[in-house]
């Protein structure tokens, strides 16, 4: 298992539902479609997932089940590979994590700050 932290900054405030799990899941699959389109389709149809996504962490505030992302604040979520193949695929996404790559998470506009490996177990 390899665990990565994906870090980004909010550049236009917005919101996500709950702890942003569904939005982070959608973002992860958008990254996979961009870099590994065939694998992303296979993974989407799989009966079990060879990965695990963590919840959104950062300097936002939660109000009535809605998480508010603030301009200039930094956020992150984790992704863990549960197979060697998934670990290789996630590791290959590193090239997409640069500040010029902007994206939308819920209704917030964000930009990548980077990706770091935070744990590895064999």
PDB file of C-alpha atoms in Angstrom, residues 9-110:
ATOM      1  CA  UNK A   9      -5.275  25.936  -2.885  1.00  0.00           C
ATOM      2  CA  UNK A  10      -8.675  27.566  -3.287  1.00  0.00           C
ATOM      3  CA  UNK A  11      -8.539  30.486  -5.750  1.00  0.00           C
ATOM      4  CA  UNK A  12     -12.292  31.253  -5.814  1.00  0.00           C
ATOM      5  CA  UNK A  13     -14.429  30.385  -2.818  1.00  0.00           C
ATOM      6  CA  UNK A  14     -17.121  27.781  -3.041  1.00  0.00           C
ATOM      7  CA  UNK A  15     -18.605  24.774  -1.292  1.00  0.00           C
ATOM      8  CA  UNK A  16     -18.698  20.981  -1.285  1.00  0.00           C
ATOM      9  CA  UNK A  17     -21.187  18.672   0.424  1.00  0.00           C
ATOM     10  CA  UNK A  18     -20.322  16.998   3.722  1.00  0.00           C
ATOM     11  CA  UNK A  19     -16.596  16.322   3.818  1.00  0.00           C
ATOM     12  CA  UNK A  20     -16.142  16.564   0.059  1.00  0.00           C
ATOM     13  CA  UNK A  21     -15.879  12.809  -0.498  1.00  0.00           C
ATOM     14  CA  UNK A  22     -17.979  12.623  -3.651  1.00  0.00           C
ATOM     15  CA  UNK A  23     -16.292  15.702  -5.128  1.00  0.00           C
ATOM     16  CA  UNK A  24     -12.797  14.306  -4.396  1.00  0.00           C
ATOM     17  CA  UNK A  25     -13.867  10.977  -5.938  1.00  0.00           C
ATOM     18  CA  UNK A  26     -15.031  12.774  -9.080  1.00  0.00           C
ATOM     19  CA  UNK A  27     -11.801  14.776  -9.224  1.00  0.00           C
ATOM     20  CA  UNK A  28      -9.723  11.590  -8.908  1.00  0.00           C
ATOM     21  CA  UNK A  29     -11.586   9.992 -11.812  1.00  0.00           C
ATOM     22  CA  UNK A  30     -11.187  13.150 -13.915  1.00  0.00           C
ATOM     23  CA  UNK A  31      -7.416  12.888 -13.376  1.00  0.00           C
ATOM     24  CA  UNK A  32      -7.477   9.200 -14.306  1.00  0.00           C
ATOM     25  CA  UNK A  33      -9.505   9.882 -17.469  1.00  0.00           C
ATOM     26  CA  UNK A  34      -6.980  12.527 -18.483  1.00  0.00           C
ATOM     27  CA  UNK A  35      -3.929  10.315 -18.051  1.00  0.00           C
ATOM     28  CA  UNK A  36      -5.223   6.705 -18.254  1.00  0.00           C
ATOM     29  CA  UNK A  37      -8.595   6.725 -20.068  1.00  0.00           C
ATOM     30  CA  UNK A  38      -8.893   2.951 -20.567  1.00  0.00           C
ATOM     31  CA  UNK A  39      -7.833   2.154 -17.013  1.00  0.00           C
ATOM     32  CA  UNK A  40     -10.254   4.709 -15.569  1.00  0.00           C
ATOM     33  CA  UNK A  41     -13.164   3.040 -17.380  1.00  0.00           C
ATOM     34  CA  UNK A  42     -12.104  -0.421 -16.186  1.00  0.00           C
ATOM     35  CA  UNK A  43     -11.710   0.894 -12.646  1.00  0.00           C
ATOM     36  CA  UNK A  44     -15.098   2.607 -12.743  1.00  0.00           C
ATOM     37  CA  UNK A  45     -16.762  -0.703 -13.654  1.00  0.00           C
ATOM     38  CA  UNK A  46     -14.816  -2.812 -11.113  1.00  0.00           C
ATOM     39  CA  UNK A  47     -16.728  -4.595  -8.347  1.00  0.00           C
ATOM     40  CA  UNK A  48     -14.129  -3.630  -5.731  1.00  0.00           C
ATOM     41  CA  UNK A  49     -11.838  -0.628  -5.572  1.00  0.00           C
ATOM     42  CA  UNK A  50      -8.038  -1.007  -5.404  1.00  0.00           C
ATOM     43  CA  UNK A  51      -7.853   2.414  -3.722  1.00  0.00           C
ATOM     44  CA  UNK A  52      -9.220   4.337  -0.771  1.00  0.00           C
ATOM     45  CA  UNK A  53      -9.914   8.086  -0.660  1.00  0.00           C
ATOM     46  CA  UNK A  54      -9.671  10.154   2.511  1.00  0.00           C
ATOM     47  CA  UNK A  55     -11.836  13.117   3.429  1.00  0.00           C
ATOM     48  CA  UNK A  56     -11.079  16.742   2.686  1.00  0.00           C
ATOM     49  CA  UNK A  57      -8.831  18.542   5.199  1.00  0.00           C
ATOM     50  CA  UNK A  58      -8.011  22.220   5.405  1.00  0.00           C
ATOM     51  CA  UNK A  59      -8.913  25.658   6.641  1.00  0.00           C
ATOM     52  CA  UNK A  60     -12.550  25.598   5.577  1.00  0.00           C
ATOM     53  CA  UNK A  61     -15.607  25.699   7.766  1.00  0.00           C
ATOM     54  CA  UNK A  62     -18.590  23.382   7.896  1.00  0.00           C
ATOM     55  CA  UNK A  63     -22.048  24.933   8.147  1.00  0.00           C
ATOM     56  CA  UNK A  64     -25.183  22.750   8.091  1.00  0.00           C
ATOM     57  CA  UNK A  65     -23.528  19.900   6.186  1.00  0.00           C
ATOM     58  CA  UNK A  66     -21.830  22.175   3.649  1.00  0.00           C
ATOM     59  CA  UNK A  67     -18.047  22.636   3.694  1.00  0.00           C
ATOM     60  CA  UNK A  68     -16.939  26.150   2.678  1.00  0.00           C
ATOM     61  CA  UNK A  69     -13.562  26.558   0.939  1.00  0.00           C
ATOM     62  CA  UNK A  70     -11.925  29.972   1.347  1.00  0.00           C
ATOM     63  CA  UNK A  71      -9.764  31.884  -1.144  1.00  0.00           C
ATOM     64  CA  UNK A  72      -6.058  31.486  -0.408  1.00  0.00           C
ATOM     65  CA  UNK A  73      -6.590  28.561   1.965  1.00  0.00           C
ATOM     66  CA  UNK A  74      -4.841  25.236   1.464  1.00  0.00           C
ATOM     67  CA  UNK A  75      -6.617  21.882   1.411  1.00  0.00           C
ATOM     68  CA  UNK A  76      -5.751  18.242   0.910  1.00  0.00           C
ATOM     69  CA  UNK A  77      -7.125  14.735   0.752  1.00  0.00           C
ATOM     70  CA  UNK A  78      -5.399  11.374   0.710  1.00  0.00           C
ATOM     71  CA  UNK A  79      -5.524   8.450  -1.652  1.00  0.00           C
ATOM     72  CA  UNK A  80      -4.179   5.020  -0.806  1.00  0.00           C
ATOM     73  CA  UNK A  81      -3.410   2.340  -3.358  1.00  0.00           C
ATOM     74  CA  UNK A  82      -4.477  -1.152  -2.347  1.00  0.00           C
ATOM     75  CA  UNK A  83      -2.688  -2.909  -5.221  1.00  0.00           C
ATOM     76  CA  UNK A  84       0.683  -2.582  -6.931  1.00  0.00           C
ATOM     77  CA  UNK A  85      -0.949  -1.647 -10.241  1.00  0.00           C
ATOM     78  CA  UNK A  86      -3.015   1.090  -8.617  1.00  0.00           C
ATOM     79  CA  UNK A  87       0.103   2.380  -6.865  1.00  0.00           C
ATOM     80  CA  UNK A  88       1.877   2.730 -10.207  1.00  0.00           C
ATOM     81  CA  UNK A  89      -1.097   4.518 -11.753  1.00  0.00           C
ATOM     82  CA  UNK A  90      -1.442   6.966  -8.856  1.00  0.00           C
ATOM     83  CA  UNK A  91       2.312   7.614  -8.858  1.00  0.00           C
ATOM     84  CA  UNK A  92       2.183   8.420 -12.574  1.00  0.00           C
ATOM     85  CA  UNK A  93      -0.336  11.216 -11.906  1.00  0.00           C
ATOM     86  CA  UNK A  94       2.485  13.297 -10.374  1.00  0.00           C
ATOM     87  CA  UNK A  95       2.965  15.189 -13.659  1.00  0.00           C
ATOM     88  CA  UNK A  96      -0.551  16.658 -13.387  1.00  0.00           C
ATOM     89  CA  UNK A  97       0.026  18.311 -10.000  1.00  0.00           C
ATOM     90  CA  UNK A  98       1.443  21.735 -10.819  1.00  0.00           C
ATOM     91  CA  UNK A  99       0.058  25.198  -9.935  1.00  0.00           C
ATOM     92  CA  UNK A 100      -0.900  26.005 -13.522  1.00  0.00           C
ATOM     93  CA  UNK A 101      -3.372  23.090 -13.481  1.00  0.00           C
ATOM     94  CA  UNK A 102      -6.638  24.555 -12.216  1.00  0.00           C
ATOM     95  CA  UNK A 103      -9.809  22.623 -11.505  1.00  0.00           C
ATOM     96  CA  UNK A 104     -13.209  22.918  -9.892  1.00  0.00           C
ATOM     97  CA  UNK A 105     -14.104  21.105  -6.681  1.00  0.00           C
ATOM     98  CA  UNK A 106     -17.805  21.495  -5.968  1.00  0.00           C
ATOM     99  CA  UNK A 107     -18.424  25.185  -6.671  1.00  0.00           C
ATOM    100  CA  UNK A 108     -14.863  26.275  -5.724  1.00  0.00           C
ATOM    101  CA  UNK A 109     -12.071  26.972  -8.200  1.00  0.00           C
ATOM    102  CA  UNK A 110      -8.736  25.538  -7.101  1.00  0.00           C
TER     103      UNK A 110
END
